[in-house]
Short mmCIF file of C-alpha atoms and ligand atoms in Angstrom, two decimals:
data_model
loop_
_atom_site.label_atom_id
_atom_site.label_comp_id
_atom_site.label_asym_id
_atom_site.label_seq_id
_atom_site.Cartn_x
_atom_site.Cartn_y
_atom_site.Cartn_z
CA MET I 1 53.55 -64.45 165.95
CA VAL I 2 56.88 -64.33 167.77
CA THR I 3 56.26 -64.95 171.45
CA ASN I 4 59.77 -64.70 172.87
CA ARG I 5 60.36 -60.99 172.25
CA THR I 6 59.45 -57.81 174.05
CA PHE I 7 60.10 -54.12 173.46
CA THR I 8 61.48 -51.64 175.97
CA MET I 9 62.40 -47.99 176.23
CA LEU I 10 64.67 -46.47 178.84
CA LYS I 11 62.70 -43.25 179.24
CA PRO I 12 64.11 -39.68 179.28
CA ASP I 13 64.43 -39.58 183.09
CA ALA I 14 66.56 -42.74 183.08
CA VAL I 15 68.83 -41.32 180.35
CA GLU I 16 69.08 -37.92 182.10
CA LYS I 17 70.13 -39.58 185.35
CA GLY I 18 72.91 -41.56 183.68
CA ASN I 19 71.24 -44.91 184.28
CA ILE I 20 71.50 -46.41 180.78
CA GLY I 21 74.38 -48.72 181.67
CA ALA I 22 72.99 -49.84 185.02
CA ILE I 23 69.56 -50.65 183.60
CA LEU I 24 70.92 -52.47 180.53
CA ASP I 25 73.20 -54.44 182.84
CA LYS I 26 70.24 -55.51 184.97
CA ILE I 27 68.28 -56.48 181.86
CA SER I 28 71.17 -58.61 180.57
CA ALA I 29 71.82 -60.14 183.99
CA SER I 30 68.14 -61.14 184.10
CA GLY I 31 68.54 -63.33 181.02
CA PHE I 32 67.30 -61.03 178.26
CA LYS I 33 69.31 -60.91 175.04
CA ILE I 34 69.43 -57.49 173.37
CA ILE I 35 68.68 -58.01 169.66
CA ALA I 36 68.09 -54.34 168.73
CA LEU I 37 69.31 -51.16 170.47
CA LYS I 38 69.40 -47.42 169.78
CA LEU I 39 69.56 -43.98 171.38
CA THR I 40 66.83 -41.91 169.77
CA GLN I 41 64.31 -39.16 170.51
CA MET I 42 60.60 -39.35 169.83
CA THR I 43 58.81 -36.47 168.14
CA THR I 44 55.50 -35.27 169.56
CA ASN I 45 53.75 -37.13 166.77
CA ASP I 46 55.71 -40.31 167.54
CA ALA I 47 54.76 -40.18 171.23
CA LYS I 48 51.11 -39.42 170.48
CA THR I 49 50.99 -42.41 168.15
CA PHE I 50 52.93 -44.73 170.45
CA TYR I 51 50.65 -43.91 173.41
CA ALA I 52 47.41 -43.47 171.42
CA ILE I 53 45.71 -46.06 173.64
CA HIS I 54 45.97 -43.52 176.50
CA LYS I 55 44.67 -40.50 174.57
CA GLU I 56 41.53 -40.11 176.70
CA ARG I 57 43.48 -40.34 179.97
CA PRO I 58 44.07 -37.12 181.97
CA PHE I 59 47.85 -37.65 181.93
CA TYR I 60 48.15 -38.05 178.13
CA GLY I 61 49.55 -34.55 177.48
CA GLU I 62 52.00 -34.83 180.36
CA LEU I 63 53.06 -38.27 179.11
CA VAL I 64 53.73 -36.98 175.58
CA ASP I 65 55.74 -34.00 176.93
CA TYR I 66 57.80 -36.29 179.18
CA MET I 67 58.52 -38.90 176.54
CA THR I 68 59.69 -36.29 173.99
CA ARG I 69 61.80 -34.04 176.23
CA GLY I 70 65.07 -35.89 175.60
CA PRO I 71 66.59 -39.04 174.19
CA ILE I 72 65.42 -42.51 175.05
CA VAL I 73 67.04 -45.91 174.57
CA ALA I 74 64.84 -48.25 172.53
CA ALA I 75 65.52 -51.98 172.55
CA ILE I 76 64.07 -55.31 171.51
CA LEU I 77 64.73 -58.12 173.97
CA GLU I 78 64.62 -61.87 173.56
CA LYS I 79 63.95 -64.47 176.25
CA ASP I 80 61.47 -67.28 176.80
CA ASN I 81 58.23 -65.71 178.07
CA ALA I 82 59.75 -62.28 177.38
CA VAL I 83 56.68 -60.04 177.75
CA GLU I 84 55.55 -61.41 181.11
CA ASP I 85 59.05 -61.85 182.55
CA PHE I 86 60.04 -58.31 181.57
CA ARG I 87 56.92 -56.83 183.18
CA THR I 88 57.92 -58.69 186.35
CA LEU I 89 61.47 -57.33 186.09
CA ILE I 90 60.33 -53.69 185.72
CA GLY I 91 57.69 -53.79 188.46
CA ALA I 92 54.45 -51.87 188.94
CA THR I 93 53.70 -48.67 186.99
CA ASN I 94 53.95 -46.69 190.23
CA PRO I 95 57.42 -47.26 191.71
CA ALA I 96 55.90 -46.84 195.17
CA ASP I 97 54.03 -50.12 194.51
CA ALA I 98 56.91 -51.87 192.71
CA ALA I 99 58.52 -54.92 194.31
CA GLU I 100 61.98 -54.70 195.82
CA GLY I 101 64.74 -55.20 193.27
CA THR I 102 62.62 -54.25 190.27
CA ILE I 103 63.92 -51.68 187.80
CA ARG I 104 61.20 -49.17 188.67
CA LYS I 105 61.80 -49.63 192.39
CA LEU I 106 65.52 -49.03 191.87
CA PHE I 107 65.51 -46.29 189.23
CA ALA I 108 62.10 -44.55 189.03
CA ASP I 109 60.85 -41.51 190.93
CA SER I 110 57.10 -41.38 190.30
CA ILE I 111 54.15 -42.95 188.50
CA SER I 112 54.69 -40.57 185.60
CA GLU I 113 58.51 -40.65 185.43
CA ASN I 114 58.98 -44.37 185.85
CA ALA I 115 62.27 -45.04 184.04
CA VAL I 116 61.24 -47.84 181.68
CA HIS I 117 58.57 -49.07 179.29
CA GLY I 118 57.72 -52.73 178.79
CA SER I 119 55.24 -54.10 176.23
CA ASP I 120 52.05 -55.53 177.73
CA SER I 121 51.37 -58.26 175.12
CA ASN I 122 53.07 -60.20 172.33
CA GLU I 123 50.99 -58.29 169.80
CA ASN I 124 52.06 -54.90 171.19
CA ALA I 125 55.69 -56.04 171.48
CA ALA I 126 55.70 -56.68 167.72
CA ILE I 127 53.94 -53.39 166.92
CA GLU I 128 56.19 -51.33 169.21
CA GLY I 129 59.39 -53.00 168.02
CA ALA I 130 58.45 -52.32 164.40
CA PHE I 131 57.63 -48.69 165.31
CA HIS I 132 61.26 -48.08 166.33
CA PHE I 133 63.34 -50.52 164.29
CA ALA I 134 63.76 -51.49 160.65
CA GLY I 135 64.21 -55.19 159.94
CA ARG I 136 67.94 -54.79 159.27
CA GLU I 137 68.41 -53.27 162.76
CA ILE I 138 67.09 -56.42 164.46
CA PHE I 139 69.65 -59.20 165.04
P1 IDP O 201 52.85 -49.21 182.09
O1 IDP O 201 53.97 -48.35 181.55
O2 IDP O 201 53.19 -49.83 183.42
O3 IDP O 201 52.33 -50.21 181.09
P2 IDP O 201 50.46 -47.65 181.51
O4 IDP O 201 49.21 -47.70 182.32
O5 IDP O 201 50.45 -48.33 180.17
O6 IDP O 201 51.65 -48.21 182.43
O7 IDP O 201 50.83 -46.12 181.33
C1 IDP O 201 51.81 -45.72 180.38
C2 IDP O 201 52.70 -44.68 181.02
O8 IDP O 201 51.92 -43.51 181.32
C3 IDP O 201 53.30 -45.07 182.37
O9 IDP O 201 54.45 -45.88 182.25
C4 IDP O 201 53.62 -43.71 182.96
O10 IDP O 201 54.80 -43.14 182.39
C5 IDP O 201 52.40 -42.91 182.52
N1 IDP O 201 51.32 -42.95 183.52
C6 IDP O 201 50.51 -44.00 183.82
N2 IDP O 201 49.63 -43.70 184.77
C7 IDP O 201 49.87 -42.40 185.09
C8 IDP O 201 49.25 -41.49 186.02
O11 IDP O 201 48.31 -41.83 186.75
N3 IDP O 201 49.79 -40.23 186.06
C9 IDP O 201 50.83 -39.83 185.27
N4 IDP O 201 51.42 -40.66 184.38
C10 IDP O 201 50.94 -41.92 184.30
MG1 MG O 202 51.38 -49.96 179.30
#
C-alpha cells in the first residue's frame, strides 16, 4: 500500500469561480507534488459511486447534483504523510469551522459547496485515484 499519496478534486464551485490556478498554487507551495492531473466532469453514475458511502445521508442527492453540474479538476498528490497533511491543508468540511489559511477557509462558501475534496485514508486515496486515472496517467 502506497502511503505517501492522496487524491483531490477541485469541485465545480472552485472551477466556476476561476480558482483552479490559485488552489493548485497553494497545494504546490505546501509541498505536494502533482503526479496526475485532469479537467473532467463526473456523470451522475460516477458521483453516486464515488460518494456511495454517503448514500443514506440526507444531502446525498444534493451532493450528486453539485458534483456533476460542471467540470472538476482531479489530481493525485505525493508528499510524506500525504492524506493527513492534505486534510490539514484543506480544513474542516464546513468552511465556517475551517482554520485560517486553509483552502476551504479561503475558497469555500458553505458546507455543501466546499471547493475541494481530500481522501480520508490511504486505502480511499488509492481507490479514488484509480477511479479517475489510468496507470499511464500517473507520473
Ligand atoms: P469531507 O469532504 O470533509 O471528507 P464528508 O463528510 O466526507 O466531508 O462529506 C462529503 C461531502 O459532502 C462534503 O465535502 C460536502 O461537499 C458534502 N457535505 C457534507 N456534509 C454536508 C451537509 O451537512 N450538507 C450538505 N453537504 C454536505
Ligand atoms: Mg470525506
